[in-house]
Amino acid sequence: MSLYFSNQQKEYLETWMNNVSRSFALITPCFEEPLDSLMATAYLICRVADNIEDSLQSFEWKQARFAELKLMMQEPLLASNILSKWLPEDWLGLESIQKQFLQENLMLWQIYRLMPNISQTIVRRWVMTIIEGMEQMLNPLQAPINLSDNGVRLLKTEKDYEDYCYFVAGTVGHMGTELAINQYNLSLPISTRLIDSCEFCGKGLQKTNIIKDFREDLNRGLCYLPDIWMQEVDRMPLYLQGASKFWKKKVLTNVLIELDKSVEYVKTIPYQAAGYRLASLMCLLPAYQTILSAAQKQEHLFTPQHNIKISRNCFSDCIKDAKNMVKDNEALLNYSQQLQKSIKQAF
């Protein structure tokens, strides 16, 4: 039994982590207790916000759901009443498993209520920030959205792109870092360095996923790369007609900058925080390999053959490499430099 949570509650977290994110479900067990359960709970609450955002309902409808989510963050005892109201709601555009998660997650709020006060405060503060960012992005009066000729909705400027990645992922980097600082009782100098660089990790992973999922997002009428970039290549990627090598390199380099800075973040994590180092490496290394895959398959980028997802064998190798780097910063630095060299050679 965990320090704070029952076996039943931990089983609930494990089940739903596997349901909503198999990749992150592999990572949370790396954390020592109770950080494993705290991270899983925080992640699942973020997914509640994600699912509200992903719904095809109106902005006003989403605002009402966000307000109810904020209320549960502040008063988790109200979750039962609020979730009963969510049951008959039409969660337009969501898959059945997403609807089930939203309507039947009372135990998630019971677990959240059992969190230590400091952990609950961290999660509440950052989820509130995420929601505020989502509302800003969705608000038709201020949303930084353009509509292309073929009906694709995309962000306008590079700043909008950076802001979006911060709101949906950089914030998660902050939240996870603060939970880890509390778990391992890290010193002020180390904590300060981690907080100063934690956004890069979240944004790097988000940007990697934006490239990886480009074709799937396009099928849903969405593009998260900014229109200001798209106009440089006559918006050809929005029609899956490819782009120039120079433009592709620019897009991938923007991601690599975040990943390279993430290396410094991981190097700052003390060796004794082994679980957190391993989890961070298991996020970083597959992202690096995904960008290498993109560079090696650049002729197919932003075409109907766009597919840069890494293989299971590659992911398994990432796990092995991560375990070897848990207490070896030099190995991590060498790995990063070799990946950068391979990506450069691919262009």
Coordinates of C-alpha atoms in Angstrom, one line a residue:
M1 CA 0.0 0.0 0.0
S2 CA 1.2 3.5 -0.9
L3 CA 2.0 6.1 1.7
Y4 CA -1.2 8.0 0.7
F5 CA -3.3 5.8 -1.5
S6 CA -4.9 2.4 -1.3
N7 CA -4.1 -0.5 -3.7
Q8 CA -7.5 0.0 -5.3
Q9 CA -6.8 3.7 -6.0
K10 CA -3.3 2.8 -7.4
E11 CA -5.0 0.2 -9.6
Y12 CA -7.4 2.8 -10.8
L13 CA -4.5 5.2 -11.7
E14 CA -2.7 2.4 -13.5
T15 CA -5.8 1.3 -15.5
W16 CA -6.6 4.8 -16.7
M17 CA -3.0 5.7 -17.4
N18 CA -2.9 2.8 -19.8
N19 CA -6.3 3.8 -21.3
V20 CA -5.3 7.4 -22.1
S21 CA -1.6 7.2 -22.6
R22 CA 0.3 4.0 -22.9
S23 CA 3.6 5.7 -23.4
F24 CA 3.3 7.8 -20.2
A25 CA 1.9 4.8 -18.4
L26 CA 5.3 3.2 -18.9
I27 CA 7.0 6.2 -17.4
T28 CA 5.1 6.8 -14.1
P29 CA 6.2 3.5 -12.5
C30 CA 9.8 4.8 -12.7
F31 CA 9.0 7.3 -10.0
E32 CA 9.5 6.4 -6.4
E33 CA 6.4 6.4 -4.1
P34 CA 4.4 8.5 -3.7
L35 CA 5.6 10.5 -6.6
D36 CA 4.4 7.8 -9.0
S37 CA 0.8 8.2 -7.9
L38 CA 1.1 12.0 -7.6
M39 CA 2.4 12.3 -11.2
A40 CA -0.3 9.9 -12.5
T41 CA -3.1 11.9 -10.8
A42 CA -1.7 15.2 -12.1
Y43 CA -1.5 13.8 -15.6
L44 CA -5.0 12.4 -15.6
I45 CA -6.4 15.7 -14.4
C46 CA -4.6 17.4 -17.2
R47 CA -6.3 15.0 -19.6
V48 CA -9.7 16.1 -18.3
A49 CA -8.8 19.6 -19.4
D50 CA -7.4 18.2 -22.7
N51 CA -10.7 16.4 -23.4
I52 CA -12.8 19.4 -22.8
E53 CA -10.6 21.4 -25.2
D54 CA -10.8 18.6 -27.8
S55 CA -14.6 18.5 -27.8
L56 CA -16.3 19.9 -30.8
Q57 CA -18.8 21.8 -28.6
S58 CA -19.1 25.6 -28.6
F59 CA -16.7 27.9 -26.7
E60 CA -19.4 28.8 -24.3
W61 CA -20.1 25.1 -23.5
K62 CA -16.4 24.5 -23.0
Q63 CA -16.2 27.5 -20.7
A64 CA -18.9 26.0 -18.5
R65 CA -17.0 22.7 -18.3
F66 CA -13.7 24.5 -17.5
A67 CA -15.5 26.4 -14.7
E68 CA -16.7 23.1 -13.3
L69 CA -13.3 21.6 -13.5
K70 CA -11.8 24.6 -11.7
L71 CA -14.4 24.2 -9.0
M72 CA -13.5 20.5 -8.5
M73 CA -9.8 21.6 -8.3
Q74 CA -10.7 23.9 -5.5
E75 CA -13.4 21.8 -3.8
P76 CA -12.9 18.1 -4.7
L77 CA -15.8 17.1 -2.5
L78 CA -18.1 18.7 -5.1
A79 CA -16.9 16.2 -7.8
S80 CA -19.8 13.8 -7.3
N81 CA -22.4 16.4 -7.9
I82 CA -20.6 17.9 -10.9
L83 CA -19.8 14.5 -12.5
S84 CA -23.5 13.6 -12.3
K85 CA -24.2 16.7 -14.4
W86 CA -21.6 15.6 -16.9
L87 CA -23.3 12.2 -17.5
P88 CA -26.1 13.5 -19.8
E89 CA -23.8 16.1 -21.6
D90 CA -23.0 15.6 -25.3
W91 CA -19.3 15.3 -25.4
L92 CA -19.3 15.9 -29.1
G93 CA -16.3 14.7 -31.1
L94 CA -14.8 12.6 -28.3
E95 CA -14.2 8.8 -28.5
S96 CA -16.2 6.6 -26.2
I97 CA -13.2 5.9 -23.9
Q98 CA -12.7 9.7 -23.5
K99 CA -16.4 10.2 -22.6
Q100 CA -16.2 7.3 -20.1
F101 CA -13.2 8.8 -18.4
L102 CA -14.8 12.2 -18.1
Q103 CA -18.1 10.9 -16.7
E104 CA -16.8 8.2 -14.4
N105 CA -13.7 9.6 -12.8
L106 CA -15.0 10.2 -9.2
M107 CA -12.1 8.1 -7.8
L108 CA -9.7 10.5 -9.5
W109 CA -11.0 13.3 -7.4
Q110 CA -11.0 11.1 -4.2
I111 CA -7.3 10.5 -4.9
Y112 CA -6.7 14.2 -5.5
R113 CA -8.3 15.0 -2.2
L114 CA -5.9 12.7 -0.4
M115 CA -2.8 14.4 -1.8
P116 CA -0.6 16.2 0.7
N117 CA -1.5 19.9 0.8
I118 CA 1.7 21.0 -0.9
S119 CA 1.3 18.6 -3.8
Q120 CA -2.4 19.5 -4.2
T121 CA -1.5 23.2 -4.3
I122 CA 1.1 22.6 -7.0
V123 CA -1.3 20.6 -9.2
R124 CA -4.1 23.0 -8.7
R125 CA -2.0 26.1 -9.6
W126 CA -0.6 24.6 -12.8
V127 CA -3.8 23.0 -14.0
M128 CA -5.5 26.4 -13.5
T129 CA -2.8 28.0 -15.6
I130 CA -3.4 25.3 -18.3
I131 CA -7.1 26.0 -18.3
E132 CA -6.6 29.8 -18.6
G133 CA -4.3 29.2 -21.6
M134 CA -6.8 26.9 -23.3
E135 CA -9.6 29.4 -22.8
Q136 CA -7.4 32.2 -24.3
M137 CA -6.6 30.0 -27.3
L138 CA -10.3 29.0 -27.8
N139 CA -11.9 32.4 -27.2
P140 CA -13.1 33.5 -30.7
L141 CA -12.6 37.2 -29.7
Q142 CA -8.9 36.7 -29.0
A143 CA -7.9 33.3 -30.4
P144 CA -4.7 33.4 -32.4
I145 CA -6.2 31.3 -35.2
N146 CA -6.2 31.6 -39.0
L147 CA -8.3 29.6 -41.4
S148 CA -6.6 28.3 -44.5
D149 CA -8.2 28.0 -48.0
N150 CA -8.9 24.3 -47.4
G151 CA -10.6 24.9 -44.0
V152 CA -7.6 24.0 -41.8
R153 CA -7.5 26.0 -38.5
L154 CA -3.9 26.9 -37.6
L155 CA -2.0 29.2 -35.2
K156 CA -1.1 32.6 -36.7
T157 CA 2.4 33.6 -35.5
E158 CA 5.5 31.9 -34.1
K159 CA 4.7 33.6 -30.8
D160 CA 1.3 31.9 -30.8
Y161 CA 3.0 28.6 -31.5
E162 CA 5.4 29.1 -28.5
D163 CA 2.5 30.2 -26.3
Y164 CA 0.4 27.2 -27.2
C165 CA 3.3 24.8 -26.5
Y166 CA 3.9 26.5 -23.1
F167 CA 0.2 26.4 -22.1
V168 CA -0.3 22.7 -22.9
A169 CA 3.2 21.3 -22.1
G170 CA 5.6 23.8 -20.6
T171 CA 3.2 24.2 -17.7
V172 CA 3.3 20.4 -17.2
G173 CA 7.1 20.6 -17.0
H174 CA 6.8 23.2 -14.2
M175 CA 4.2 21.0 -12.4
G176 CA 6.3 17.8 -12.6
T177 CA 9.4 19.6 -11.6
E178 CA 7.8 21.2 -8.5
L179 CA 6.4 17.8 -7.4
A180 CA 9.9 16.2 -7.8
I181 CA 11.6 19.0 -5.9
N182 CA 9.2 18.3 -3.0
Q183 CA 9.6 14.5 -3.3
Y184 CA 13.4 14.6 -3.1
N185 CA 13.8 17.7 -1.0
L186 CA 16.2 19.2 -3.5
S187 CA 18.4 22.1 -2.5
L188 CA 17.6 25.6 -3.5
P189 CA 20.4 26.0 -6.0
I190 CA 19.4 22.8 -7.8
S191 CA 15.7 23.6 -7.6
T192 CA 16.3 27.0 -9.1
R193 CA 18.2 25.6 -12.0
L194 CA 15.6 23.0 -12.7
I195 CA 12.7 25.5 -12.6
D196 CA 14.6 27.8 -14.9
S197 CA 14.9 25.1 -17.6
C198 CA 11.9 22.8 -17.0
E199 CA 9.7 24.5 -19.7
F200 CA 12.1 23.2 -22.4
C201 CA 11.3 19.6 -21.6
G202 CA 7.6 20.0 -21.9
K203 CA 7.7 22.2 -25.0
G204 CA 10.3 19.9 -26.7
L205 CA 8.0 16.9 -26.2
Q206 CA 4.9 18.9 -27.4
K207 CA 6.7 20.1 -30.5
T208 CA 7.9 16.6 -31.3
N209 CA 4.4 15.3 -31.1
I210 CA 3.1 18.2 -33.3
I211 CA 5.5 17.0 -36.1
K212 CA 4.8 13.4 -35.5
D213 CA 1.0 13.8 -35.5
F214 CA 0.9 16.4 -38.3
R215 CA -1.0 14.2 -40.8
E216 CA -3.5 13.0 -38.2
D217 CA -4.1 16.5 -37.0
L218 CA -4.6 17.7 -40.5
N219 CA -7.3 15.1 -41.0
R220 CA -9.1 16.7 -38.1
G221 CA -8.8 20.1 -39.7
L222 CA -6.1 21.3 -37.4
C223 CA -2.4 22.4 -37.7
Y224 CA -0.4 23.6 -34.8
L225 CA 2.6 24.9 -36.8
P226 CA 2.1 28.6 -37.3
D227 CA 0.6 30.1 -40.5
I228 CA 3.5 32.6 -40.7
W229 CA 5.8 29.6 -41.3
M230 CA 3.3 28.0 -43.7
Q231 CA 3.1 31.1 -45.9
E232 CA 6.9 30.7 -46.5
V233 CA 6.1 27.6 -48.5
D234 CA 2.8 28.7 -50.0
R235 CA 0.9 26.5 -47.3
M236 CA 1.9 23.4 -49.3
P237 CA 2.1 21.2 -46.2
L238 CA -1.6 21.9 -45.5
Y239 CA -2.3 20.1 -48.7
L240 CA 0.3 17.3 -48.0
Q241 CA 2.4 18.6 -50.9
G242 CA 5.6 18.7 -49.0
A243 CA 8.0 21.6 -48.5
S244 CA 11.5 22.7 -49.2
K245 CA 14.4 21.0 -47.5
F246 CA 15.4 24.4 -45.9
W247 CA 11.9 24.8 -44.4
K248 CA 11.8 21.3 -43.1
K249 CA 15.2 21.8 -41.5
K250 CA 13.9 25.1 -39.9
V251 CA 10.9 23.3 -38.4
L252 CA 13.0 20.4 -37.0
T253 CA 15.8 22.7 -35.7
N254 CA 13.1 24.6 -33.7
V255 CA 12.3 21.4 -31.9
L256 CA 15.9 20.4 -31.5
I257 CA 16.7 23.6 -29.6
E258 CA 14.2 22.6 -27.0
L259 CA 15.5 19.1 -26.7
D260 CA 19.1 20.2 -26.5
K261 CA 18.2 22.5 -23.6
S262 CA 16.3 19.6 -22.0
V263 CA 19.6 17.7 -21.8
E264 CA 20.9 20.4 -19.4
Y265 CA 17.7 20.0 -17.4
V266 CA 18.2 16.2 -17.0
K267 CA 21.9 16.7 -16.2
T268 CA 20.9 19.0 -13.3
I269 CA 18.7 16.3 -11.7
P270 CA 20.8 14.7 -8.9
Y271 CA 21.8 11.1 -9.3
Q272 CA 20.0 10.2 -6.1
A273 CA 16.7 11.2 -7.7
A274 CA 17.1 8.1 -9.8
G275 CA 13.4 7.6 -10.6
Y276 CA 12.9 11.1 -11.8
R277 CA 16.1 11.0 -13.9
L278 CA 15.0 7.7 -15.5
A279 CA 11.5 9.1 -16.3
S280 CA 12.9 12.2 -17.8
L281 CA 15.3 10.3 -19.9
M282 CA 12.5 8.0 -21.1
C283 CA 10.7 11.1 -22.4
L284 CA 13.8 12.8 -23.9
L285 CA 15.4 9.9 -25.8
P286 CA 12.4 8.8 -27.8
A287 CA 11.8 12.5 -28.7
Y288 CA 15.3 12.7 -30.0
Q289 CA 14.9 9.5 -32.0
T290 CA 11.6 10.8 -33.5
I291 CA 13.3 13.9 -34.8
L292 CA 16.1 11.8 -36.2
S293 CA 13.5 9.7 -37.9
A294 CA 12.0 12.9 -39.4
A295 CA 15.4 14.0 -40.7
Q296 CA 16.0 10.6 -42.2
K297 CA 12.6 10.5 -43.9
Q298 CA 12.6 14.2 -44.8
E299 CA 11.5 13.5 -48.4
H300 CA 8.2 12.2 -47.0
L301 CA 7.6 14.9 -44.4
F302 CA 4.3 16.8 -44.9
T303 CA 3.2 14.5 -47.7
P304 CA 0.6 11.6 -47.7
Q305 CA 3.6 9.4 -46.6
H306 CA 4.3 11.5 -43.5
N307 CA 5.2 8.9 -40.8
I308 CA 8.0 9.4 -38.4
K309 CA 6.9 7.3 -35.5
I310 CA 9.7 5.2 -34.1
S311 CA 9.6 1.4 -34.0
R312 CA 9.1 -0.7 -30.9
N313 CA 12.7 -1.9 -31.2
C314 CA 13.9 1.7 -31.2
F315 CA 11.7 2.6 -28.2
S316 CA 13.1 -0.5 -26.4
D317 CA 16.6 0.7 -27.1
C318 CA 15.7 4.1 -25.7
I319 CA 14.6 2.5 -22.5
K320 CA 17.9 0.5 -22.3
D321 CA 19.9 3.7 -23.0
A322 CA 18.0 5.6 -20.4
K323 CA 18.8 3.1 -17.7
N324 CA 22.5 3.3 -18.6
M325 CA 22.4 7.1 -18.3
V326 CA 20.6 7.3 -14.9
K327 CA 23.9 8.0 -13.2
D328 CA 26.1 9.0 -16.2
N329 CA 25.8 12.6 -17.4
E330 CA 28.7 12.1 -19.8
A331 CA 26.9 9.3 -21.6
L332 CA 23.8 11.5 -21.9
L333 CA 25.9 14.4 -23.4
N334 CA 27.6 12.0 -25.8
Y335 CA 24.3 10.6 -26.9
S336 CA 22.9 14.1 -27.5
Q337 CA 25.9 15.2 -29.5
Q338 CA 25.8 12.0 -31.6
L339 CA 22.1 12.5 -32.4
Q340 CA 22.7 16.1 -33.4
K341 CA 25.5 15.0 -35.7
S342 CA 23.3 12.3 -37.3
I343 CA 20.5 14.8 -37.8
K344 CA 22.8 17.3 -39.4
Q345 CA 24.2 14.6 -41.7
A346 CA 20.7 13.6 -42.8
F347 CA 20.3 17.1 -44.2

